[in-house]
Amino acid sequence: MRQKLLVYVVAGTLLWSLVYLLVFVNRPNGSVRRTEETLNSLTEQLADLQNTLSQQNAENRRLLDALNKIADNRAVAAAAPAGLVAPAAGGGATVAAPVIAVLVFACNRVTVSRHLDQVLRYRPDPARFPVIVSQDCGDRPTAEVIAGYGSAVKHIQQPDQSDIVLPAKEKKFKGYFKIARHYRWALSQAFDTFNHSTVLILEDDLDIAPDIFDYFTSTYPLLRDDPTLWCVSAWNDNGKLSRINASAAELLYRSDFFPGLGWMITDKLWHELRDKWPKSYWDDWMREPAQRLDRACIRPEVSRTRTFGKKGVSNGLFFEKHLKFIHLNDRPVPFTKMDMRYLLRENYDPWFVDHVYSCQEVTYTELKARQIGHKDCVRIQYVTKDGFKRTAKMLGLMDDLKSGVPRTGYRGVVSFMYEDRRVYLAPRPDWTKYDLTWS
Ligand SMILES: *[C@@H]1O[C@H](CO)[C@@H](O)[C@H](O)[C@H]1NC(C)=O
Ligand SMILES: *[C@@H]1O[C@H](CO)[C@@H](O)[C@H](O)[C@H]1NC(C)=O
Ligand SMILES: *[C@@H]1O[C@H](CO)[C@@H](O)[C@H](O)[C@H]1NC(C)=O
C-alpha cells in the first residue's frame, strides 16, 4: 500500500520534470548556450531529486518498520491477558485462537527430528504454536539435532544433571525419577518463566496426526470453560484398529483416566500441581484422587499420537505387545469448524448415561458367538474388579486400573468396537463412584 504510493510519487515527479524540460528547451528565444546551462542545471536537479527520493524511501522504510513493530506489540499486548491472538488470515475461524505453547520432551534420542519435523509441518501458525524443546540428559548428538532447527524451536536444557541417589531396591526405577525432575523443570519453564497460559506436552518419540493442532485448538475453549475438565489428550489407550471405528475420526469422549501422550493443560492446573509435584511416577500421581479431584480429560476415538520409539524407560515389551498397534488418525477432521459444546459436562453426562444404558445388555459369550440379532450397540456389565479385568483381557482391552479408574473409562464405562459394533464395558446403572481399592 505504502510502497505503491511511493511508486506513484516517483513516477509523477519524473513526468513533471520531463514536461518542464520540454517546455523550457522549446522556448522560442532560447539560445543554445542557455539550453545547455538549463540542461546542466536540470541534471543537477534530477540528481538532487533522486537523492531526496532515496532518502525519502529509507525514511519510509523506517516508518514502515516502526509501524509494523507497533502493530506487533499491540497484538502481543492484546494476546497477553487471555493468551489469544487473531487467527491467521484465511483461517476461516471467526473467534480469536488461543496461543498454545508446544513443549517437546527430549533426552538422548536423535530421532527427535522425526517428531519435530511433523510438528513444524502440521502446525498451522508459528505464532500460535511456539515450540519449546526441553532436553534432559545432556546428550551431545541429540542437542546438535535440536540446534539444527535454529530459531524454529526454542531449545532449553535441564540444568540439574546430578545423580539421584536411591535405595538399592529402587535403583532400577531411577529413570522415572529423572523424568519427573525433567517434567517439573520444563513445565515450570513453559508456565513460570515464559509465561505461557496453555501448554501442549509432547514427547520426542511420538508421531502426530495432521489434524492434531485443530483438535487442540477446538477443545481449548472446553478446557478453559468447564471446571470439570483438566486436560485434553490426543491418546486412546485402547486405540488399536480392531477396537476403534477408524471412520469416526470426529468422535471424542470425556475420560476420567488421565491418558497423557500428547496432552494440553492450562496454567491454572500447573499452579495447583507445581508445589507438590512428585519425585517419580508423575503420571500415576496425577491419576490419584487428590490431584484429579474428579476431573476428566477429553480424548479421541482415534489417536492423534502414536509412539514410534521402543527404546526408553518404559518396557520395550509393552511397545511390542501393545503400543505399536495404536492406530494414528489419517482422516483429518475440521474440528475448529465444529460445535464442541456437546462435550461440556452438563450436556455430555445426561446424554452419555442415557445412551450407554439404553444399549442392550449382553454377555461376553453372546457377543463372541455372534448371537445378537441386530447391529446396534450393546453393553457388557461388570460388577467386580476381577470381572472387569477378565472381560477386558478377553476383549483385547487394557485391563489395568489406576486409582480405581479403568483406562479410557468415563463413569466406569469403557467404549470400544467389536466386529463393527459399538460395545460398552460398563458398571451397573446405579454406579456412583470409583472404588479406590481396584488397581
Ligand atoms: C527572450 O527572453 C528574454 C528574457 O529571457 C526577453 O527579455 C526577450 O524579450 C525575449 N525575446 C523574445 C523575442 O521573446
Ligand atoms: C513473565 O512474567 C514475569 C512476572 O510477571 C516477568 O518478570 C517476566 O519478565 C515474564 N517473562 C516473559 C518471558 O515475558
Ligand atoms: C463408524 O463411524 C461412522 C462415521 O462416524 C458412522 O457413520 C458409523 O455408524 C460408525 N459405525 C458404528 C458401527 O458405530
CSV table of C-alpha atoms and ligand atoms in Angstrom, one decimal:
chain,number,residue,atom,x,y,z
A,1,MET,CA,0.0,0.0,0.0
A,2,ARG,CA,2.6,2.5,1.1
A,3,GLN,CA,5.1,1.1,-1.4
A,4,LYS,CA,2.6,1.6,-4.2
A,5,LEU,CA,2.1,5.2,-3.1
A,6,LEU,CA,5.9,5.8,-3.2
A,7,VAL,CA,6.0,4.5,-6.8
A,8,TYR,CA,3.3,6.9,-7.8
A,9,VAL,CA,5.1,9.8,-6.3
A,10,VAL,CA,8.4,8.9,-8.0
A,11,ALA,CA,6.6,8.4,-11.4
A,12,GLY,CA,4.7,11.7,-11.0
A,13,THR,CA,7.9,13.7,-10.2
A,14,LEU,CA,9.8,12.3,-13.2
A,15,LEU,CA,6.9,13.1,-15.6
A,16,TRP,CA,6.7,16.6,-14.3
A,17,SER,CA,10.5,17.1,-14.8
A,18,LEU,CA,10.2,15.9,-18.4
A,19,VAL,CA,7.3,18.2,-19.3
A,20,TYR,CA,9.3,21.1,-17.6
A,21,LEU,CA,12.4,20.2,-19.7
A,22,LEU,CA,10.5,20.1,-23.0
A,23,VAL,CA,8.7,23.5,-22.4
A,24,PHE,CA,12.0,25.1,-21.3
A,25,VAL,CA,14.1,23.8,-24.3
A,26,ASN,CA,11.5,24.8,-26.8
A,27,ARG,CA,11.2,28.4,-25.7
A,28,PRO,CA,11.3,30.4,-28.9
A,29,ASN,CA,14.2,32.7,-28.0
A,30,GLY,CA,16.3,30.3,-26.1
A,31,SER,CA,20.0,30.2,-27.1
A,32,VAL,CA,22.0,27.1,-27.4
A,33,ARG,CA,24.1,28.1,-24.6
A,34,ARG,CA,21.2,28.9,-22.4
A,35,THR,CA,19.7,25.5,-23.2
A,36,GLU,CA,23.0,23.8,-22.3
A,37,GLU,CA,23.0,25.7,-19.0
A,38,THR,CA,19.5,24.7,-18.3
A,39,LEU,CA,20.2,21.1,-19.1
A,40,ASN,CA,23.1,21.1,-16.8
A,41,SER,CA,21.1,22.6,-14.0
A,42,LEU,CA,18.3,20.1,-14.7
A,43,THR,CA,20.7,17.2,-14.5
A,44,GLU,CA,21.8,18.5,-11.2
A,45,GLN,CA,18.2,19.0,-10.1
A,46,LEU,CA,17.3,15.5,-11.1
A,47,ALA,CA,20.3,14.1,-9.2
A,48,ASP,CA,19.2,16.1,-6.2
A,49,LEU,CA,15.7,14.7,-6.6
A,50,GLN,CA,17.0,11.2,-6.9
A,51,ASN,CA,18.9,11.8,-3.7
A,52,THR,CA,15.9,13.2,-1.9
A,53,LEU,CA,13.7,10.4,-3.1
A,54,SER,CA,16.1,7.7,-1.9
A,55,GLN,CA,16.4,9.4,1.4
A,56,GLN,CA,12.6,9.6,1.5
A,57,ASN,CA,12.5,5.9,0.6
A,58,ALA,CA,14.8,5.0,3.5
A,59,GLU,CA,12.7,7.2,5.7
A,60,ASN,CA,9.5,5.4,4.6
A,61,ARG,CA,11.1,2.1,5.2
A,62,ARG,CA,12.0,3.1,8.7
A,63,LEU,CA,8.5,4.4,9.2
A,64,LEU,CA,7.0,1.1,7.9
A,65,ASP,CA,9.2,-0.9,10.2
A,66,ALA,CA,8.2,1.2,13.2
A,67,LEU,CA,4.5,0.8,12.3
A,68,ASN,CA,4.9,-2.9,11.9
A,69,LYS,CA,6.6,-3.1,15.3
A,70,ILE,CA,3.8,-1.1,16.9
A,71,ALA,CA,1.2,-3.4,15.3
A,72,ASP,CA,3.1,-6.5,16.6
A,73,ASN,CA,3.4,-5.1,20.1
A,74,ARG,CA,-0.2,-4.3,20.1
A,75,ALA,CA,-1.1,-7.9,19.0
A,76,VAL,CA,1.2,-9.3,21.8
A,77,ALA,CA,-0.3,-6.9,24.3
A,78,ALA,CA,-3.8,-7.9,23.3
A,79,ALA,CA,-2.8,-11.5,23.4
A,80,ALA,CA,-1.2,-11.4,26.8
A,81,PRO,CA,-4.1,-11.4,29.2
A,82,ALA,CA,-6.2,-14.1,27.6
A,83,GLY,CA,-3.5,-15.8,25.7
A,84,LEU,CA,-5.3,-15.2,22.4
A,85,VAL,CA,-4.3,-13.8,19.0
A,86,ALA,CA,-6.4,-13.1,16.0
A,87,PRO,CA,-6.4,-16.2,13.7
A,88,ALA,CA,-4.2,-16.0,10.6
A,89,ALA,CA,-5.9,-14.5,7.6
A,90,GLY,CA,-7.8,-17.1,5.5
A,91,GLY,CA,-8.0,-19.4,8.5
A,92,GLY,CA,-11.8,-19.3,8.3
A,93,ALA,CA,-12.3,-19.2,12.0
A,94,THR,CA,-14.1,-16.1,13.4
A,95,VAL,CA,-13.1,-16.5,17.0
A,96,ALA,CA,-9.7,-15.5,18.4
A,97,ALA,CA,-7.5,-18.6,18.5
A,98,PRO,CA,-5.5,-19.5,21.6
A,99,VAL,CA,-1.7,-19.4,21.8
A,100,ILE,CA,-0.8,-22.9,22.7
A,101,ALA,CA,2.9,-23.4,23.5
A,102,VAL,CA,4.2,-26.8,22.3
A,103,LEU,CA,6.6,-28.3,24.9
A,104,VAL,CA,8.5,-31.3,23.5
A,105,PHE,CA,10.4,-33.5,25.9
A,106,ALA,CA,13.7,-34.9,24.6
A,107,CYS,CA,16.6,-36.7,26.1
A,108,ASN,CA,19.0,-38.8,24.2
A,109,ARG,CA,17.2,-39.9,21.0
A,110,VAL,CA,18.3,-38.2,17.8
A,111,THR,CA,15.1,-39.4,16.3
A,112,VAL,CA,13.5,-36.4,17.9
A,113,SER,CA,13.9,-34.9,14.4
A,114,ARG,CA,11.2,-37.3,13.2
A,115,HIS,CA,8.8,-35.8,15.8
A,116,LEU,CA,9.9,-32.2,15.3
A,117,ASP,CA,9.6,-32.4,11.5
A,118,GLN,CA,6.0,-33.4,11.9
A,119,VAL,CA,5.3,-30.6,14.5
A,120,LEU,CA,6.7,-28.0,12.2
A,121,ARG,CA,4.9,-29.4,9.1
A,122,TYR,CA,1.5,-29.6,10.7
A,123,ARG,CA,1.3,-26.6,12.9
A,124,PRO,CA,-0.9,-24.0,11.1
A,125,ASP,CA,0.7,-20.9,12.5
A,126,PRO,CA,4.1,-20.5,14.2
A,127,ALA,CA,2.8,-17.5,16.3
A,128,ARG,CA,0.0,-19.6,17.7
A,129,PHE,CA,2.1,-22.7,18.4
A,130,PRO,CA,5.6,-21.6,19.6
A,131,VAL,CA,7.7,-24.7,20.0
A,132,ILE,CA,10.0,-25.3,23.0
A,133,VAL,CA,12.2,-28.4,23.1
A,134,SER,CA,13.3,-29.2,26.6
A,135,GLN,CA,16.2,-31.6,26.6
A,136,ASP,CA,17.4,-33.6,29.6
A,137,CYS,CA,20.4,-35.9,29.7
A,138,GLY,CA,22.8,-33.5,28.1
A,139,ASP,CA,23.3,-35.9,25.1
A,140,ARG,CA,25.5,-34.0,22.6
A,141,PRO,CA,24.3,-35.7,19.3
A,142,THR,CA,20.7,-35.0,20.3
A,143,ALA,CA,21.5,-31.4,21.2
A,144,GLU,CA,23.0,-30.9,17.8
A,145,VAL,CA,20.0,-32.3,16.1
A,146,ILE,CA,17.8,-29.9,18.0
A,147,ALA,CA,20.1,-27.0,17.4
A,148,GLY,CA,19.8,-27.7,13.7
A,149,TYR,CA,16.3,-26.3,13.8
A,150,GLY,CA,17.7,-22.9,14.6
A,151,SER,CA,15.2,-20.3,15.6
A,152,ALA,CA,12.2,-22.5,14.5
A,153,VAL,CA,12.3,-24.1,18.0
A,154,LYS,CA,13.4,-22.8,21.4
A,155,HIS,CA,16.0,-25.3,22.7
A,156,ILE,CA,16.3,-25.4,26.5
A,157,GLN,CA,18.3,-27.8,28.6
A,158,GLN,CA,17.5,-29.1,32.0
A,159,PRO,CA,20.5,-27.9,34.1
A,160,ASP,CA,20.4,-30.3,37.0
A,161,GLN,CA,22.3,-33.4,35.8
A,162,SER,CA,23.2,-34.5,39.3
A,163,ASP,CA,22.8,-38.2,40.1
A,164,ILE,CA,19.6,-39.2,42.0
A,165,VAL,CA,20.6,-41.4,45.0
A,166,LEU,CA,18.1,-44.1,45.7
A,167,PRO,CA,17.9,-47.2,47.9
A,168,ALA,CA,19.2,-50.3,46.2
A,169,LYS,CA,15.6,-51.6,45.8
A,170,GLU,CA,14.5,-48.6,43.8
A,171,LYS,CA,17.7,-48.1,41.7
A,172,LYS,CA,16.2,-49.7,38.7
A,173,PHE,CA,13.5,-47.0,38.6
A,174,LYS,CA,15.9,-44.1,38.6
A,175,GLY,CA,14.8,-43.2,35.1
A,176,TYR,CA,11.3,-42.4,36.4
A,177,PHE,CA,12.8,-40.1,39.0
A,178,LYS,CA,14.8,-38.3,36.3
A,179,ILE,CA,11.7,-38.0,34.1
A,180,ALA,CA,9.7,-36.4,37.0
A,181,ARG,CA,12.5,-34.0,37.7
A,182,HIS,CA,12.6,-33.0,34.0
A,183,TYR,CA,8.9,-32.6,33.8
A,184,ARG,CA,8.7,-30.3,36.8
A,185,TRP,CA,11.6,-28.1,35.5
A,186,ALA,CA,10.3,-27.9,31.9
A,187,LEU,CA,6.7,-27.2,32.8
A,188,SER,CA,7.9,-24.5,35.1
A,189,GLN,CA,9.9,-23.0,32.3
A,190,ALA,CA,7.0,-23.0,30.0
A,191,PHE,CA,4.5,-21.6,32.5
A,192,ASP,CA,6.5,-19.7,35.1
A,193,THR,CA,9.4,-18.4,33.0
A,194,PHE,CA,8.0,-18.0,29.5
A,195,ASN,CA,4.5,-17.2,31.0
A,196,HIS,CA,2.5,-19.3,28.6
A,197,SER,CA,-1.0,-19.8,29.7
A,198,THR,CA,-1.7,-23.0,27.8
A,199,VAL,CA,0.8,-25.8,27.0
A,200,LEU,CA,0.6,-28.9,24.8
A,201,ILE,CA,3.0,-31.5,26.1
A,202,LEU,CA,4.6,-33.8,23.5
A,203,GLU,CA,7.5,-36.3,23.6
A,204,ASP,CA,10.4,-37.0,21.2
A,205,ASP,CA,9.1,-40.4,20.2
A,206,LEU,CA,5.6,-39.5,19.1
A,207,ASP,CA,4.2,-39.5,15.6
A,208,ILE,CA,1.4,-37.0,15.4
A,209,ALA,CA,-1.7,-36.8,13.2
A,210,PRO,CA,-2.0,-33.9,10.7
A,211,ASP,CA,-5.2,-32.6,12.4
A,212,ILE,CA,-3.7,-32.6,15.9
A,213,PHE,CA,-3.4,-28.8,16.1
A,214,ASP,CA,-7.0,-28.4,15.0
A,215,TYR,CA,-8.0,-30.9,17.7
A,216,PHE,CA,-6.3,-28.9,20.5
A,217,THR,CA,-7.4,-25.5,19.2
A,218,SER,CA,-11.0,-26.5,19.1
A,219,THR,CA,-11.0,-28.3,22.5
A,220,TYR,CA,-9.2,-25.4,24.2
A,221,PRO,CA,-12.4,-23.4,25.0
A,222,LEU,CA,-13.8,-26.5,26.7
A,223,LEU,CA,-10.8,-26.8,28.9
A,224,ARG,CA,-11.0,-23.1,29.7
A,225,ASP,CA,-14.7,-23.0,30.4
A,226,ASP,CA,-15.5,-26.4,32.0
A,227,PRO,CA,-14.1,-26.7,35.5
A,228,THR,CA,-14.8,-30.4,35.5
A,229,LEU,CA,-12.2,-30.8,32.7
A,230,TRP,CA,-8.4,-30.6,33.5
A,231,CYS,CA,-6.8,-31.9,30.3
A,232,VAL,CA,-7.2,-32.7,26.6
A,233,SER,CA,-5.3,-35.7,25.4
A,234,ALA,CA,-4.6,-37.0,21.9
A,235,TRP,CA,-4.4,-40.6,23.0
A,236,ASN,CA,-6.7,-43.5,23.1
A,237,ASP,CA,-5.3,-46.3,25.4
A,238,ASN,CA,-7.4,-48.8,23.5
A,239,GLY,CA,-6.8,-47.3,20.1
A,240,LYS,CA,-5.8,-50.3,18.1
A,241,LEU,CA,-7.5,-50.7,14.7
A,242,SER,CA,-9.6,-53.7,15.8
A,243,ARG,CA,-11.1,-51.8,18.8
A,244,ILE,CA,-11.9,-48.5,17.2
A,245,ASN,CA,-14.2,-47.1,14.5
A,246,ALA,CA,-11.5,-45.6,12.3
A,247,SER,CA,-14.2,-43.8,10.2
A,248,ALA,CA,-15.4,-42.0,13.3
A,249,ALA,CA,-12.3,-39.7,13.4
A,250,GLU,CA,-14.5,-36.9,14.7
A,251,LEU,CA,-15.7,-38.9,17.7
A,252,LEU,CA,-14.5,-37.6,21.1
A,253,TYR,CA,-15.1,-38.6,24.6
A,254,ARG,CA,-14.7,-37.4,28.2
A,255,SER,CA,-12.4,-39.7,30.2
A,256,ASP,CA,-11.8,-40.0,33.9
A,257,PHE,CA,-8.5,-41.7,33.1
A,258,PHE,CA,-5.6,-39.3,32.5
A,259,PRO,CA,-4.1,-40.6,29.2
A,260,GLY,CA,-1.0,-38.5,28.7
A,261,LEU,CA,0.9,-39.0,25.4
A,262,GLY,CA,0.1,-35.6,23.9
A,263,TRP,CA,-1.8,-33.6,26.4
A,264,MET,CA,-2.8,-30.0,27.0
A,265,ILE,CA,-3.2,-28.2,30.3
A,266,THR,CA,-3.6,-24.6,31.4
A,267,ASP,CA,-1.5,-22.5,33.9
A,268,LYS,CA,-4.3,-22.8,36.3
A,269,LEU,CA,-3.7,-26.5,36.7
A,270,TRP,CA,0.0,-26.0,36.8
A,271,HIS,CA,-0.3,-23.6,39.7
A,272,GLU,CA,-2.2,-26.2,41.5
A,273,LEU,CA,0.3,-29.0,40.9
A,274,ARG,CA,3.7,-27.4,40.8
A,275,ASP,CA,4.4,-27.2,44.6
A,276,LYS,CA,3.5,-30.8,45.2
A,277,TRP,CA,5.0,-32.3,42.0
A,278,PRO,CA,6.2,-35.8,42.8
A,279,LYS,CA,9.8,-37.1,42.7
A,280,SER,CA,8.8,-40.0,40.4
A,281,TYR,CA,5.8,-41.7,38.6
A,282,TRP,CA,4.3,-38.3,37.9
A,283,ASP,CA,1.6,-39.7,35.6
A,284,ASP,CA,0.2,-42.2,38.1
A,285,TRP,CA,0.4,-39.5,40.7
A,286,MET,CA,-1.8,-37.3,38.5
A,287,ARG,CA,-4.3,-40.1,38.4
A,288,GLU,CA,-4.7,-40.1,42.2
A,289,PRO,CA,-7.9,-38.6,43.5
A,290,ALA,CA,-6.0,-35.9,45.4
A,291,GLN,CA,-4.8,-34.5,42.1
A,292,ARG,CA,-7.6,-35.4,39.8
A,293,LEU,CA,-10.4,-34.1,42.0
A,294,ASP,CA,-12.9,-35.9,39.9
A,295,ARG,CA,-12.0,-34.0,36.8
A,296,ALA,CA,-11.9,-35.5,33.3
A,297,CYS,CA,-9.9,-35.2,30.1
A,298,ILE,CA,-11.1,-35.1,26.5
A,299,ARG,CA,-9.8,-37.9,24.4
A,300,PRO,CA,-10.4,-39.1,20.9
A,301,GLU,CA,-11.7,-42.3,19.5
A,302,VAL,CA,-8.8,-42.4,17.0
A,303,SER,CA,-5.4,-41.4,18.5
A,304,ARG,CA,-3.7,-38.3,17.2
A,305,THR,CA,-0.4,-39.5,18.6
A,306,ARG,CA,1.4,-42.8,18.3
A,307,THR,CA,4.8,-43.8,19.8
A,308,PHE,CA,7.4,-45.0,17.4
A,309,GLY,CA,10.2,-45.5,19.9
A,310,LYS,CA,10.7,-48.6,21.9
A,311,LYS,CA,14.0,-47.6,23.4
A,312,GLY,CA,13.3,-45.7,26.6
A,313,VAL,CA,12.5,-46.0,30.3
A,314,SER,CA,9.3,-47.9,29.9
A,315,ASN,CA,9.3,-51.5,28.9
A,316,GLY,CA,10.2,-52.4,25.3
A,317,LEU,CA,7.9,-55.4,25.6
A,318,PHE,CA,4.9,-53.0,26.2
A,319,PHE,CA,5.7,-51.4,22.9
A,320,GLU,CA,6.0,-54.7,21.0
A,321,LYS,CA,2.8,-56.1,22.5
A,322,HIS,CA,0.6,-53.0,22.6
A,323,LEU,CA,1.8,-49.5,21.8
A,324,LYS,CA,2.9,-50.2,18.3
A,325,PHE,CA,-0.7,-51.3,17.3
A,326,ILE,CA,-2.3,-48.0,18.3
A,327,HIS,CA,-3.8,-46.5,15.1
A,328,LEU,CA,-2.8,-43.0,14.2
A,329,ASN,CA,-5.6,-41.0,12.7
A,330,ASP,CA,-5.3,-40.4,8.9
A,331,ARG,CA,-8.6,-38.7,8.2
A,332,PRO,CA,-8.3,-35.1,9.1
A,333,VAL,CA,-11.3,-33.6,10.8
A,334,PRO,CA,-12.1,-29.8,10.6
A,335,PHE,CA,-12.6,-29.6,14.4
A,336,THR,CA,-12.3,-25.9,14.5
A,337,LYS,CA,-15.4,-25.5,12.3
A,338,MET,CA,-17.5,-27.8,14.6
A,339,ASP,CA,-19.6,-27.2,17.6
A,340,MET,CA,-17.8,-28.9,20.5
A,341,ARG,CA,-20.1,-27.9,23.3
A,342,TYR,CA,-21.6,-31.4,23.5
A,343,LEU,CA,-18.5,-32.3,25.4
A,344,LEU,CA,-19.3,-29.9,28.3
A,345,ARG,CA,-20.3,-32.0,31.3
A,346,GLU,CA,-23.8,-30.6,31.6
A,347,ASN,CA,-24.5,-31.6,28.0
A,348,TYR,CA,-22.5,-34.8,27.9
A,349,ASP,CA,-23.3,-36.6,31.0
A,350,PRO,CA,-27.1,-37.0,30.6
A,351,TRP,CA,-26.7,-38.0,27.0
A,352,PHE,CA,-23.8,-40.4,27.7
A,353,VAL,CA,-25.5,-42.2,30.6
A,354,ASP,CA,-28.8,-42.4,28.7
A,355,HIS,CA,-27.1,-43.7,25.6
A,356,VAL,CA,-24.9,-46.3,27.2
A,357,TYR,CA,-27.6,-47.8,29.4
A,358,SER,CA,-30.1,-47.9,26.5
A,359,CYS,CA,-27.9,-50.4,24.7
A,360,GLN,CA,-29.0,-54.0,25.2
A,361,GLU,CA,-27.1,-55.8,27.9
A,362,VAL,CA,-25.3,-59.0,26.6
A,363,THR,CA,-22.7,-61.4,27.9
A,364,TYR,CA,-19.2,-61.7,26.5
A,365,THR,CA,-20.1,-65.2,25.4
A,366,GLU,CA,-23.1,-64.0,23.4
A,367,LEU,CA,-21.0,-61.2,21.8
A,368,LYS,CA,-18.3,-63.6,20.8
A,369,ALA,CA,-20.7,-66.2,19.5
A,370,ARG,CA,-22.4,-63.6,17.3
A,371,GLN,CA,-25.7,-64.4,18.9
A,372,ILE,CA,-27.1,-60.9,18.8
A,373,GLY,CA,-29.8,-60.3,16.3
A,374,HIS,CA,-29.1,-56.7,15.4
A,375,LYS,CA,-26.2,-54.3,14.6
A,376,ASP,CA,-26.9,-51.8,17.4
A,377,CYS,CA,-24.7,-51.0,20.4
A,378,VAL,CA,-24.6,-53.5,23.3
A,379,ARG,CA,-23.4,-53.3,26.8
A,380,ILE,CA,-21.4,-55.9,28.9
A,381,GLN,CA,-21.8,-55.3,32.6
A,382,TYR,CA,-19.1,-55.8,35.2
A,383,VAL,CA,-19.6,-55.8,38.9
A,384,THR,CA,-16.3,-56.8,40.5
A,385,LYS,CA,-12.7,-55.8,39.8
A,386,ASP,CA,-11.8,-59.3,38.7
A,387,GLY,CA,-14.8,-59.4,36.5
A,388,PHE,CA,-13.7,-56.2,34.8
A,389,LYS,CA,-10.1,-57.4,34.3
A,390,ARG,CA,-11.1,-60.8,33.0
A,391,THR,CA,-13.6,-59.4,30.5
A,392,ALA,CA,-11.3,-56.6,29.4
A,393,LYS,CA,-8.5,-59.1,28.8
A,394,MET,CA,-10.7,-61.4,26.7
A,395,LEU,CA,-11.8,-58.4,24.6
A,396,GLY,CA,-8.3,-57.3,24.0
A,397,LEU,CA,-8.6,-54.1,26.1
A,398,MET,CA,-6.2,-52.6,28.6
A,399,ASP,CA,-7.2,-54.3,31.9
A,400,ASP,CA,-5.3,-52.2,34.4
A,401,LEU,CA,-6.9,-49.6,36.7
A,402,LYS,CA,-5.3,-46.6,38.3
A,403,SER,CA,-6.9,-45.3,41.5
A,404,GLY,CA,-9.9,-47.4,40.6
A,405,VAL,CA,-10.3,-45.9,37.1
A,406,PRO,CA,-10.0,-48.2,34.0
A,407,ARG,CA,-8.0,-46.8,31.0
A,408,THR,CA,-10.3,-44.6,28.9
A,409,GLY,CA,-13.1,-45.1,31.4
A,410,TYR,CA,-15.8,-42.4,31.9
A,411,ARG,CA,-18.1,-43.1,34.9
A,412,GLY,CA,-16.6,-46.6,34.8
A,413,VAL,CA,-17.6,-47.1,31.1
A,414,VAL,CA,-15.1,-48.3,28.5
A,415,SER,CA,-16.1,-47.7,24.9
A,416,PHE,CA,-14.8,-49.8,22.1
A,417,MET,CA,-15.6,-51.6,18.8
A,418,TYR,CA,-16.1,-55.3,18.4
A,419,GLU,CA,-16.7,-56.7,14.9
A,420,ASP,CA,-18.3,-53.5,13.6
A,421,ARG,CA,-20.4,-53.0,16.7
A,422,ARG,CA,-20.2,-50.4,19.4
A,423,VAL,CA,-19.8,-52.1,22.8
A,424,TYR,CA,-19.6,-50.6,26.3
A,425,LEU,CA,-18.0,-52.4,29.1
A,426,ALA,CA,-19.9,-50.8,31.9
A,427,PRO,CA,-20.7,-51.0,35.6
A,428,ARG,CA,-24.2,-51.3,36.9
A,429,PRO,CA,-26.6,-48.4,36.0
A,430,ASP,CA,-26.6,-47.3,39.7
A,431,TRP,CA,-22.8,-46.6,39.7
A,432,THR,CA,-21.9,-43.5,41.7
A,433,LYS,CA,-18.1,-43.6,42.2
A,434,TYR,CA,-14.9,-45.4,41.7
A,435,ASP,CA,-13.6,-48.0,44.1
A,436,LEU,CA,-10.1,-46.8,45.0
A,437,THR,CA,-9.1,-50.3,46.1
A,438,TRP,CA,-9.4,-51.5,42.5
A,439,SER,CA,-5.9,-51.4,40.9
B,1,LIG,C1,13.8,36.4,-24.9
B,1,LIG,O1,13.9,36.3,-23.5
B,1,LIG,C2,14.3,37.5,-22.8
B,1,LIG,C3,14.4,37.1,-21.4
B,1,LIG,O2,14.7,35.9,-21.1
B,1,LIG,C4,13.3,38.6,-23.1
B,1,LIG,O3,13.8,39.8,-22.5
B,1,LIG,C5,13.1,38.8,-24.5
B,1,LIG,O4,12.1,39.7,-24.8
B,1,LIG,C6,12.8,37.5,-25.3
B,1,LIG,N1,12.7,37.7,-26.7
B,1,LIG,C7,11.7,37.3,-27.5
B,1,LIG,C8,11.8,37.5,-28.9
B,1,LIG,O5,10.7,36.8,-27.0
B,2,LIG,C1,7.0,-13.5,32.9
B,2,LIG,O1,6.3,-12.8,34.0
B,2,LIG,C2,7.2,-12.3,35.0
B,2,LIG,C3,6.4,-11.8,36.1
B,2,LIG,O2,5.3,-11.1,35.6
B,2,LIG,C4,8.1,-11.3,34.3
B,2,LIG,O3,9.0,-10.8,35.3
B,2,LIG,C5,8.9,-11.9,33.2
B,2,LIG,O4,9.7,-10.9,32.6
B,2,LIG,C6,7.9,-12.5,32.2
B,2,LIG,N1,8.7,-13.3,31.2
B,2,LIG,C7,8.5,-13.2,29.9
B,2,LIG,C8,9.4,-14.0,29.0
B,2,LIG,O5,7.6,-12.5,29.4
B,3,LIG,C1,-18.4,-45.6,12.4
B,3,LIG,O1,-18.3,-44.2,12.2
B,3,LIG,C2,-19.0,-43.7,11.1
B,3,LIG,C3,-18.7,-42.2,11.0
B,3,LIG,O2,-18.9,-41.5,12.2
B,3,LIG,C4,-20.5,-43.9,11.4
B,3,LIG,O3,-21.3,-43.4,10.3
B,3,LIG,C5,-20.8,-45.4,11.7
B,3,LIG,O4,-22.1,-45.6,12.0
B,3,LIG,C6,-19.9,-45.9,12.8
B,3,LIG,N1,-20.1,-47.3,12.9
B,3,LIG,C7,-20.5,-47.9,14.0
B,3,LIG,C8,-20.7,-49.4,13.9
B,3,LIG,O5,-20.7,-47.3,15.0
